[in-house]
mmCIF file of C-alpha atoms and ligand atoms in Angstrom:
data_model
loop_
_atom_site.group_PDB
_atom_site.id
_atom_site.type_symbol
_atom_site.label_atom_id
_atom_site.label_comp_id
_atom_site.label_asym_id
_atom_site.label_seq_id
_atom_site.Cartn_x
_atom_site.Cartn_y
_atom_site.Cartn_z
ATOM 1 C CA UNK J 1 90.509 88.958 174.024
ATOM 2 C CA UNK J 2 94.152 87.620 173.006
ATOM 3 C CA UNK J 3 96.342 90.455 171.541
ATOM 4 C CA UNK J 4 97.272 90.494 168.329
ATOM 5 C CA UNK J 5 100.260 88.542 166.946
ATOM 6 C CA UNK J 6 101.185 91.031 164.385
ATOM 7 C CA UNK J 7 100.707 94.911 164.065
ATOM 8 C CA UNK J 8 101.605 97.346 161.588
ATOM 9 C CA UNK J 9 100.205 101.159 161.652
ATOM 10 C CA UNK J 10 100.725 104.312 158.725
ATOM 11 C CA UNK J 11 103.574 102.140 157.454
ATOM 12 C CA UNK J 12 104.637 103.795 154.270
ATOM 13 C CA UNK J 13 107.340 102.950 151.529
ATOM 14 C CA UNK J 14 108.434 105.707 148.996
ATOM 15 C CA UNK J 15 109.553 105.240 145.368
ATOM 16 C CA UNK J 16 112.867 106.302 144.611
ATOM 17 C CA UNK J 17 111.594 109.251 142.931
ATOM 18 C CA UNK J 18 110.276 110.375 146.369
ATOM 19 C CA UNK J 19 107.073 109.641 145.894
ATOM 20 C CA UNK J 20 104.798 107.352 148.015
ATOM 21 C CA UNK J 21 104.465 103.511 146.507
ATOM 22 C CA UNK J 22 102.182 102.999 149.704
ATOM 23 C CA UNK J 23 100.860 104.338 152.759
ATOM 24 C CA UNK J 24 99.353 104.106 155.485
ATOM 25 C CA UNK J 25 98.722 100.538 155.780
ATOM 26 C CA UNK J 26 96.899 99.325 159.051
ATOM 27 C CA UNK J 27 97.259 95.873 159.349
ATOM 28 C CA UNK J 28 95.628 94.004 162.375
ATOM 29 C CA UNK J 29 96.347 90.110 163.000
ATOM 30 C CA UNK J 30 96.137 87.540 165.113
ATOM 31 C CA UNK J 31 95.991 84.098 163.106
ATOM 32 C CA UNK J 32 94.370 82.547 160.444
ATOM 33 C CA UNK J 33 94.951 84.304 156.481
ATOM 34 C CA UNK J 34 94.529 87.371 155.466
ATOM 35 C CA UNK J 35 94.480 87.895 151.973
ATOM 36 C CA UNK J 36 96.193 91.035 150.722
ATOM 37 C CA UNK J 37 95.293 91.869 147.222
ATOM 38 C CA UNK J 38 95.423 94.848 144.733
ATOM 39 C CA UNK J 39 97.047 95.629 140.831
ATOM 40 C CA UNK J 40 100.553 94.373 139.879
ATOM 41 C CA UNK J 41 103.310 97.243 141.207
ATOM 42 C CA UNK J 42 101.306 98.592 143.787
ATOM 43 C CA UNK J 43 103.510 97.384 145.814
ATOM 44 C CA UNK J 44 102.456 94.022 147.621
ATOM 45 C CA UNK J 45 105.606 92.205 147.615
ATOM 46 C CA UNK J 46 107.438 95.070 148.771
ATOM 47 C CA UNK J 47 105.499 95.538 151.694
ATOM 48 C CA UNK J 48 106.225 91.807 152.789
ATOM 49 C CA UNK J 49 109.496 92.312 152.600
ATOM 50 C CA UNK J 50 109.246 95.527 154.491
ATOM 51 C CA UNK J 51 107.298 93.074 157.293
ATOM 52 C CA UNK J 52 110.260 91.035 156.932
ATOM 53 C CA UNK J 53 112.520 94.054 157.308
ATOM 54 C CA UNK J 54 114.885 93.234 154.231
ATOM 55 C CA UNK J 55 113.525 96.130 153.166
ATOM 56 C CA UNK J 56 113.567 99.372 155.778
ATOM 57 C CA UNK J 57 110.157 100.870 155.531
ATOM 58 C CA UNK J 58 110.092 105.043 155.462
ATOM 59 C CA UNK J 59 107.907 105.566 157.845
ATOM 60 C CA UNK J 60 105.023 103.742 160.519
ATOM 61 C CA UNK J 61 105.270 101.385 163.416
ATOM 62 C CA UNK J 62 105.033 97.024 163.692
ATOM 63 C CA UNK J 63 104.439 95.290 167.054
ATOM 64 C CA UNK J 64 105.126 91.413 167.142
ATOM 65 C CA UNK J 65 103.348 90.147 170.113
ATOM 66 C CA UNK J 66 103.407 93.269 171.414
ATOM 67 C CA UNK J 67 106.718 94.463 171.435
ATOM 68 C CA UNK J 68 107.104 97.522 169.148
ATOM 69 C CA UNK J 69 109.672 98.118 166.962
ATOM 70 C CA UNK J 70 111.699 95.166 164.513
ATOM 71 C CA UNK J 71 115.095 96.397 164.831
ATOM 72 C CA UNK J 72 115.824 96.032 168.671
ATOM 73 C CA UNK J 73 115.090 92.588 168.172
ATOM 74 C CA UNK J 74 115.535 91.289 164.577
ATOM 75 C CA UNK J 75 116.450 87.755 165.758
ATOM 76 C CA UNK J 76 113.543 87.000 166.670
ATOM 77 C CA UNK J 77 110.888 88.219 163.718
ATOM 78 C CA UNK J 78 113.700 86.338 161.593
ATOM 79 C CA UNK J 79 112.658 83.268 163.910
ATOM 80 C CA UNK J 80 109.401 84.367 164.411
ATOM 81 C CA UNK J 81 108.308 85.763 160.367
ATOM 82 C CA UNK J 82 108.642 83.639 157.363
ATOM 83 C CA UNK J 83 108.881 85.156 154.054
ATOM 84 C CA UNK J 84 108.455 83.254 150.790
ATOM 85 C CA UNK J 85 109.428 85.008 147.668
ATOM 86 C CA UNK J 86 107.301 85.025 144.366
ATOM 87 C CA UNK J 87 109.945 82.893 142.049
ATOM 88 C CA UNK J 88 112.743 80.928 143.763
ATOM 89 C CA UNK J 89 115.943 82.185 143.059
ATOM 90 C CA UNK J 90 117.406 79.800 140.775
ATOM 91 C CA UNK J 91 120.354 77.706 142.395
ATOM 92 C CA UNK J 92 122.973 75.471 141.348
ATOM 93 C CA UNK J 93 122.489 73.531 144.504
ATOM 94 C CA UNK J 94 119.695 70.735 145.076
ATOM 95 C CA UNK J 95 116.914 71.982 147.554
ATOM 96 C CA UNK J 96 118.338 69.490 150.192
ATOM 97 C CA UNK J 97 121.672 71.320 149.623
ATOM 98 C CA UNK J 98 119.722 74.072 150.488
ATOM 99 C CA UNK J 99 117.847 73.266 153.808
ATOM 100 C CA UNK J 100 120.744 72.256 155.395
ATOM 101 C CA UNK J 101 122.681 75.745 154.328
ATOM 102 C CA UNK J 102 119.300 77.678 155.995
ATOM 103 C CA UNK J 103 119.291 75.443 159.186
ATOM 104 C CA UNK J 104 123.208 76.512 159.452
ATOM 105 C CA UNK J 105 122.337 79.781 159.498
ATOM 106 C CA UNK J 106 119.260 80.159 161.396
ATOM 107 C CA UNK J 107 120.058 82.675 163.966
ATOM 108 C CA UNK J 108 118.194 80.592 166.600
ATOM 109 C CA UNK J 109 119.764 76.972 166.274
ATOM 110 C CA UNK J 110 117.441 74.377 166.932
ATOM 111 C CA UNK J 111 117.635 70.565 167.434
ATOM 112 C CA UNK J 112 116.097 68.373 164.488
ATOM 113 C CA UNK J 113 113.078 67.357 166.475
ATOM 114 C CA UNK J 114 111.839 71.350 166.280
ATOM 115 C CA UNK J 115 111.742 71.144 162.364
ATOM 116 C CA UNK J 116 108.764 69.253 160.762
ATOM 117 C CA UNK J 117 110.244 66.947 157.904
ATOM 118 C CA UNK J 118 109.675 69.632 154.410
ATOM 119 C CA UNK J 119 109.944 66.324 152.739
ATOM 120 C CA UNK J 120 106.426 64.977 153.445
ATOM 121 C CA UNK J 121 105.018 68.249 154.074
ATOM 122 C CA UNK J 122 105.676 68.260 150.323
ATOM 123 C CA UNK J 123 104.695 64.606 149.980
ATOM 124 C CA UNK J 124 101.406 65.594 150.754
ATOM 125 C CA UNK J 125 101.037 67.939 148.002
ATOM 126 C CA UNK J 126 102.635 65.561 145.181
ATOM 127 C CA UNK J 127 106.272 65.873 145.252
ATOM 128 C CA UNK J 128 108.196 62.763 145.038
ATOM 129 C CA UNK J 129 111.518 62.712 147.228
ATOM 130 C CA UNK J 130 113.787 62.120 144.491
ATOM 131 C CA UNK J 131 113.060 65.406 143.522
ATOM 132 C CA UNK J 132 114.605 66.838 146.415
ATOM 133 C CA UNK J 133 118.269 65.732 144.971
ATOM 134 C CA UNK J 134 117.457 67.225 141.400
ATOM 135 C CA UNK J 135 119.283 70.800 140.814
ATOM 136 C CA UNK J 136 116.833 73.758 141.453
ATOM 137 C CA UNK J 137 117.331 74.721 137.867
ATOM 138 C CA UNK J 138 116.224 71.352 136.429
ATOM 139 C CA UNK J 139 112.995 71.010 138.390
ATOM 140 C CA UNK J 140 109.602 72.922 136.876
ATOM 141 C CA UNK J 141 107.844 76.188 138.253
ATOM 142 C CA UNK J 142 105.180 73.960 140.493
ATOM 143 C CA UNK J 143 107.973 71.797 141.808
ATOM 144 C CA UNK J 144 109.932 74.348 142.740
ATOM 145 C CA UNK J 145 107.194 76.311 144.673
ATOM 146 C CA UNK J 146 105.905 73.617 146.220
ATOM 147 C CA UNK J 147 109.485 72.477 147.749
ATOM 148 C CA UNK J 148 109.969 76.531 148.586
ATOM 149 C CA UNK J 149 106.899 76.642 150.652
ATOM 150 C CA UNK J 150 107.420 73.131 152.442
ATOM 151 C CA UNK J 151 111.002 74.212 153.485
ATOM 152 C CA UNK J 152 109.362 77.493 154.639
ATOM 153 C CA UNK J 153 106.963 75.699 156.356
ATOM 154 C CA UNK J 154 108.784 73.149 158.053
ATOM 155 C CA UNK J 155 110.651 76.373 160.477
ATOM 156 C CA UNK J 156 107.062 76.270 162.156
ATOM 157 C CA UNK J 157 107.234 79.719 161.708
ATOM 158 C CA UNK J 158 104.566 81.880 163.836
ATOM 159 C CA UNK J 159 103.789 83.709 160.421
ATOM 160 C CA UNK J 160 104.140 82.901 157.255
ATOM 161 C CA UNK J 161 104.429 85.778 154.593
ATOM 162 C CA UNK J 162 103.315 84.243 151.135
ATOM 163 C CA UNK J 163 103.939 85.647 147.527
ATOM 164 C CA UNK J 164 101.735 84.552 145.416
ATOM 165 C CA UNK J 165 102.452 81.035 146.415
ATOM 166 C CA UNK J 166 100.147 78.828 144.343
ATOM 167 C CA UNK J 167 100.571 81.176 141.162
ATOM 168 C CA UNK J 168 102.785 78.145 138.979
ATOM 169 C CA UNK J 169 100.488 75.523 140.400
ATOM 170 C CA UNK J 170 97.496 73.174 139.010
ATOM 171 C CA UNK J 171 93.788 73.336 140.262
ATOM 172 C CA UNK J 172 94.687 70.017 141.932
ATOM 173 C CA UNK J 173 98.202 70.989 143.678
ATOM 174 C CA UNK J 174 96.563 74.340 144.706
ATOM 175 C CA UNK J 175 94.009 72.745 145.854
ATOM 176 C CA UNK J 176 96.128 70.771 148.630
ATOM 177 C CA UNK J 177 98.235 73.474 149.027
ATOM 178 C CA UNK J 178 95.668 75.822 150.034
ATOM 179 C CA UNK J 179 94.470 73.043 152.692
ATOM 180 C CA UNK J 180 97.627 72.861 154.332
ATOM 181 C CA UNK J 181 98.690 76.468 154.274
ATOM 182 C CA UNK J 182 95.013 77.456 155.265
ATOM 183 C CA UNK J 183 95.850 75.969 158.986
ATOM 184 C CA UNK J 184 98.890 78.335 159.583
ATOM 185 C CA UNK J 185 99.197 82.168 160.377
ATOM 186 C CA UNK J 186 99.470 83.700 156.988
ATOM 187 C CA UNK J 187 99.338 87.228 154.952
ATOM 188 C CA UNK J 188 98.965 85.919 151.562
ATOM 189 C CA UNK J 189 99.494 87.608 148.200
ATOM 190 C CA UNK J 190 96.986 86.541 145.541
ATOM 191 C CA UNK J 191 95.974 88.042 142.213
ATOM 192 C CA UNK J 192 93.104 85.092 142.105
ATOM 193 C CA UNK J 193 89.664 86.451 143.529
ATOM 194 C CA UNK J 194 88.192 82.853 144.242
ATOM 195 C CA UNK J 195 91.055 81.841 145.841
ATOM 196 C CA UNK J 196 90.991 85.244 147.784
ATOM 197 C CA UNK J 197 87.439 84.317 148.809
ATOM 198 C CA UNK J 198 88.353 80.807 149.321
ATOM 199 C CA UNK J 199 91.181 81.442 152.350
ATOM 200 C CA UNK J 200 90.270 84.492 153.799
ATOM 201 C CA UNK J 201 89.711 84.111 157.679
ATOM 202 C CA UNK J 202 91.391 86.887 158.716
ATOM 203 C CA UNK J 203 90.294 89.591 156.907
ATOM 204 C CA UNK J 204 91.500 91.617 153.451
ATOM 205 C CA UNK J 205 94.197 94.178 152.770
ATOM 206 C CA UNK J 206 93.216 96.014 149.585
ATOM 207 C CA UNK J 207 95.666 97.883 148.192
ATOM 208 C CA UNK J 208 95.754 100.637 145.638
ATOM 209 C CA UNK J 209 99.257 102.096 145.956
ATOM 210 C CA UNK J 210 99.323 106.039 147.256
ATOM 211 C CA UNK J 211 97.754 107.226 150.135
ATOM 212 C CA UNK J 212 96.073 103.878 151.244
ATOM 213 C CA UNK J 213 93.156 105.746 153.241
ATOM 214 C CA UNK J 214 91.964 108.163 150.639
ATOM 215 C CA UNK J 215 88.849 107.360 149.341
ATOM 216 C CA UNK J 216 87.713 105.269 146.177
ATOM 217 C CA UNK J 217 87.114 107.576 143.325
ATOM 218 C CA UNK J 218 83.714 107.320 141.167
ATOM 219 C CA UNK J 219 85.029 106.364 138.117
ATOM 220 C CA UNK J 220 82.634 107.035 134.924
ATOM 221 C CA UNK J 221 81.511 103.409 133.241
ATOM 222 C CA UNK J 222 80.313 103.875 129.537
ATOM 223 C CA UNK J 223 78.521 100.444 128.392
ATOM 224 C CA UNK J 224 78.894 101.172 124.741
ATOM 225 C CA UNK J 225 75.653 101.693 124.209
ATOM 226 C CA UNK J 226 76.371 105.512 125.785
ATOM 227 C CA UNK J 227 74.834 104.821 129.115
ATOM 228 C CA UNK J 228 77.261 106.337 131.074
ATOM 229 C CA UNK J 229 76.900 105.318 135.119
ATOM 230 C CA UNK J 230 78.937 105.761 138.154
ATOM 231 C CA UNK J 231 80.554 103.613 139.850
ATOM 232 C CA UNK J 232 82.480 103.319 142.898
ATOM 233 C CA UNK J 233 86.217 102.245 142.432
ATOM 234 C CA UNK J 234 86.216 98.745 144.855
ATOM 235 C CA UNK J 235 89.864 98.605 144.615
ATOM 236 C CA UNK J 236 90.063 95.400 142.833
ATOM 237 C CA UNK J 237 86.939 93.091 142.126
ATOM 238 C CA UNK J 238 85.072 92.345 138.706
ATOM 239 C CA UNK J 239 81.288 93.259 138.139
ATOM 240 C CA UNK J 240 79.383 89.852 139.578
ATOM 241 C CA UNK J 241 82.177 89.479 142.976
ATOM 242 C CA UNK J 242 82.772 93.435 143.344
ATOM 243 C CA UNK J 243 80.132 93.935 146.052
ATOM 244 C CA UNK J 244 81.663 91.311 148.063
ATOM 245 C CA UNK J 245 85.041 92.273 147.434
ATOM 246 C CA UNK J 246 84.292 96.069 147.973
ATOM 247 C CA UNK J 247 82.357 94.642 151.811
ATOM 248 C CA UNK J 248 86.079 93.271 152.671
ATOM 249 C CA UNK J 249 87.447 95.983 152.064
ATOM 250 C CA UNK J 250 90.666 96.790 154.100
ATOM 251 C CA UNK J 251 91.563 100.082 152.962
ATOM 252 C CA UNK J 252 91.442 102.391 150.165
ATOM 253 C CA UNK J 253 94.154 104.205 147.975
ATOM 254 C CA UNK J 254 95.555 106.085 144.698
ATOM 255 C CA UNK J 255 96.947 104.142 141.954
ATOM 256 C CA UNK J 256 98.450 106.080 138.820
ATOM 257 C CA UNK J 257 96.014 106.583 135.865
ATOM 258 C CA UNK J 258 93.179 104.592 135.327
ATOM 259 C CA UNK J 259 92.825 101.506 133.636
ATOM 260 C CA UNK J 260 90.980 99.372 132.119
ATOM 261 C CA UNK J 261 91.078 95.548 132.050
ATOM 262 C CA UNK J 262 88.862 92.402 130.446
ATOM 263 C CA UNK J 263 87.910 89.720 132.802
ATOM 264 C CA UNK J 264 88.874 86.543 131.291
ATOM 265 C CA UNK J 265 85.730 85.166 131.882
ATOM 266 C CA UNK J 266 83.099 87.497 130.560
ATOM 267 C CA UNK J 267 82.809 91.213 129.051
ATOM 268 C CA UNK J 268 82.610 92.232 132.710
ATOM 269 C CA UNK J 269 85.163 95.145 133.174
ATOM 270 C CA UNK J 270 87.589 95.924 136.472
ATOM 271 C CA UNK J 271 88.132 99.371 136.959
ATOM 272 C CA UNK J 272 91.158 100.861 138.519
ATOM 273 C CA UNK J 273 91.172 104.741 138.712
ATOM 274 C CA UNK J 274 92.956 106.745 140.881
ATOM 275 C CA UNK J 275 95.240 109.702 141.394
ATOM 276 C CA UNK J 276 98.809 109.927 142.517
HETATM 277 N N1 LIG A 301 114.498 96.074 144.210
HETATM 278 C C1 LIG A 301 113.760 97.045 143.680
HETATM 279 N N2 LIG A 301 114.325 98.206 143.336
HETATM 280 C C2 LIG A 301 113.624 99.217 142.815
HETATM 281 N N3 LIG A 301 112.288 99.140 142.575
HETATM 282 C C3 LIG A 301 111.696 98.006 142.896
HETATM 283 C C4 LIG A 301 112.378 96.883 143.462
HETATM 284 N N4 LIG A 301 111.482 95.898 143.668
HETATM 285 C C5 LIG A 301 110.294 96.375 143.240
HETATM 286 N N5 LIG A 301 110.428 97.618 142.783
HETATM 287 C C6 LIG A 301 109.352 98.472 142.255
HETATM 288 O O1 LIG A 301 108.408 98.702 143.290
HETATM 289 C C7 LIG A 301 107.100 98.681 142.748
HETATM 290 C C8 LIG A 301 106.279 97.676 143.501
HETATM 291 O O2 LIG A 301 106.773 96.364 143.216
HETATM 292 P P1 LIG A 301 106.158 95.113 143.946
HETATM 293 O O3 LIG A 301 106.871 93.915 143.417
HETATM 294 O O4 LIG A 301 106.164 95.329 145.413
HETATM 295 O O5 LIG A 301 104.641 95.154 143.430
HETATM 296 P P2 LIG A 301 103.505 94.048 143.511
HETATM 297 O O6 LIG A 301 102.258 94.759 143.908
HETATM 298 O O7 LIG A 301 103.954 92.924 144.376
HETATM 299 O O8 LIG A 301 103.438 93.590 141.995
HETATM 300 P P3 LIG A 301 102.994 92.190 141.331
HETATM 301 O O9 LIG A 301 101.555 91.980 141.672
HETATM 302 O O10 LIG A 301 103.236 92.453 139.871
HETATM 303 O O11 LIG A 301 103.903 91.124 141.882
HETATM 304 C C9 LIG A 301 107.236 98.397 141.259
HETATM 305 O O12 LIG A 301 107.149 99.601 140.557
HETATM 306 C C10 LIG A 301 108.596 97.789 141.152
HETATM 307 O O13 LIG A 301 109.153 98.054 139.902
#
């Protein structure tokens, strides 16, 4: 059995309070997407960016093929780890502006024939080239995501770390996007539980913020007709896809007080509950 591209064990982040946004994470990966998932602020984004060490985690251990530890050799997860923010900084510059200033300061230089062409990457998924010489601040949320993740994945990066990266696009964009990205190494952050169930070939990282191993809490469900039942807390799914969500589950955790939300779709109810 091949070993895995990409390990991470206990790694932990604290608030700046001093208490734990997330720990121990376990995360186990050799290709294809996992999904990781779990309430806005529990930290998701933060632990990308803690993968792609511009954030120093407090505590835990990452191989990359093997080799422990990022620091002794940052060059190469830069080279090797791809991280592609939620919202695109807004620029002044055009986004061809822009790929040429990250090719200058790639830390491994490259020749042009080791890039694929971001231009029809993006093709592919409806982005006309003209659009690559507007300003980033005149083109719209889709556009710009769509250009963001085809100059992200033009580096042929061995893993791609992905925000949210469909969240400003249409069924139809998303759609093509997902195809494309679906082919590459990726630990992709969704809110969207079909879409979740949709790319997921490499297994689910639930999170809950906390201790990420303590166990889900029976949370009490009253119906409003004062049937009160208990329910385990699956970390993240709705009535109707919990069971499957809860059988992926990753990991389990603490999150704050609980909540309560509407699904969109029906009087089904999520529950978060936790405790910090
Ligand atoms: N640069 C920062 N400085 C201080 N706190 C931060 C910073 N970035 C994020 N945080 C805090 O860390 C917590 C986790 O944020 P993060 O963006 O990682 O959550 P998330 O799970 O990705 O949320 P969402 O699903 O809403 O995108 C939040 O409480 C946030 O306010």
């Amino acid at each position: 059995m091949s070993s895995p591209l990409f390990r991470a064990k206990d790694i932990g982040k604290k608030n700046s309070d001093g208490t734990w946004l997330f720990r121990n994470i376990d995360i186990d990966f050799s290709h294809g997407v996992m999904t990781i998932t779990g309430p806005s602020g529990v930290g998701k984004s933060t632990l990308l960016k803690c993968i792609n060490q511009t954030i120093v985690m407090d505590e835990g251990q990452v191989w990359l093929d093997d080799k422990i530890g990022f620091i002794s050799f940052l060059d190469e997860v830069i080279s090797k780890i791809m991280y592609i923010p939620q919202r695109t900084t807004i620029m002044e510059s055009t986004p061809l502006d822009f790929l040429e200033e990250v090719r200058a300061f790639s830390t491994h230089k490259r020749n042009k024939d080791s890039y694929d062409d971001p231009v029809q990457i993006a093709l592919d998924w409806g982005i006309r080239p003209h659009l690559w010489h507007k300003k980033w601040n005149t083109l719209s949320g889709g556009e710009m995501q769509r250009i963001s993740l085809a100059i992200g994945c033009s580096f042929r990066p061995e893993i791609l770390l992905l925000d949210e990266p469909t969240s400003a696009l249409d069924e139809i964009s998303c759609e093509k996007v997902e195809k494309t990205l679906g082919q590459l190494n990726c630990l992709w952050v969704t809110h969207n539980p079909q879409q979740a169930h949709r790319i997921n070939s490499a297994g689910e990282l639930v999170m809950r913020g906390g201790d990420n191993r303590e166990p889900p809490l029976e949370v009490s469900i009253d119906d409003g007709n004062n049937n009160n039942s208990k329910k385990k807390d699956g970390g993240w799914g709705q009535d109707g896809e919990g069971e499957e969500s809860q059988g992926k589950t990753a990991g389990a955790g603490t999150q704050g007080e609980a909540t309560q939300e509407s699904s969109s779709s029906s009087s089904a109810k999520t529950i978060q509950a936790g405790r910090h």
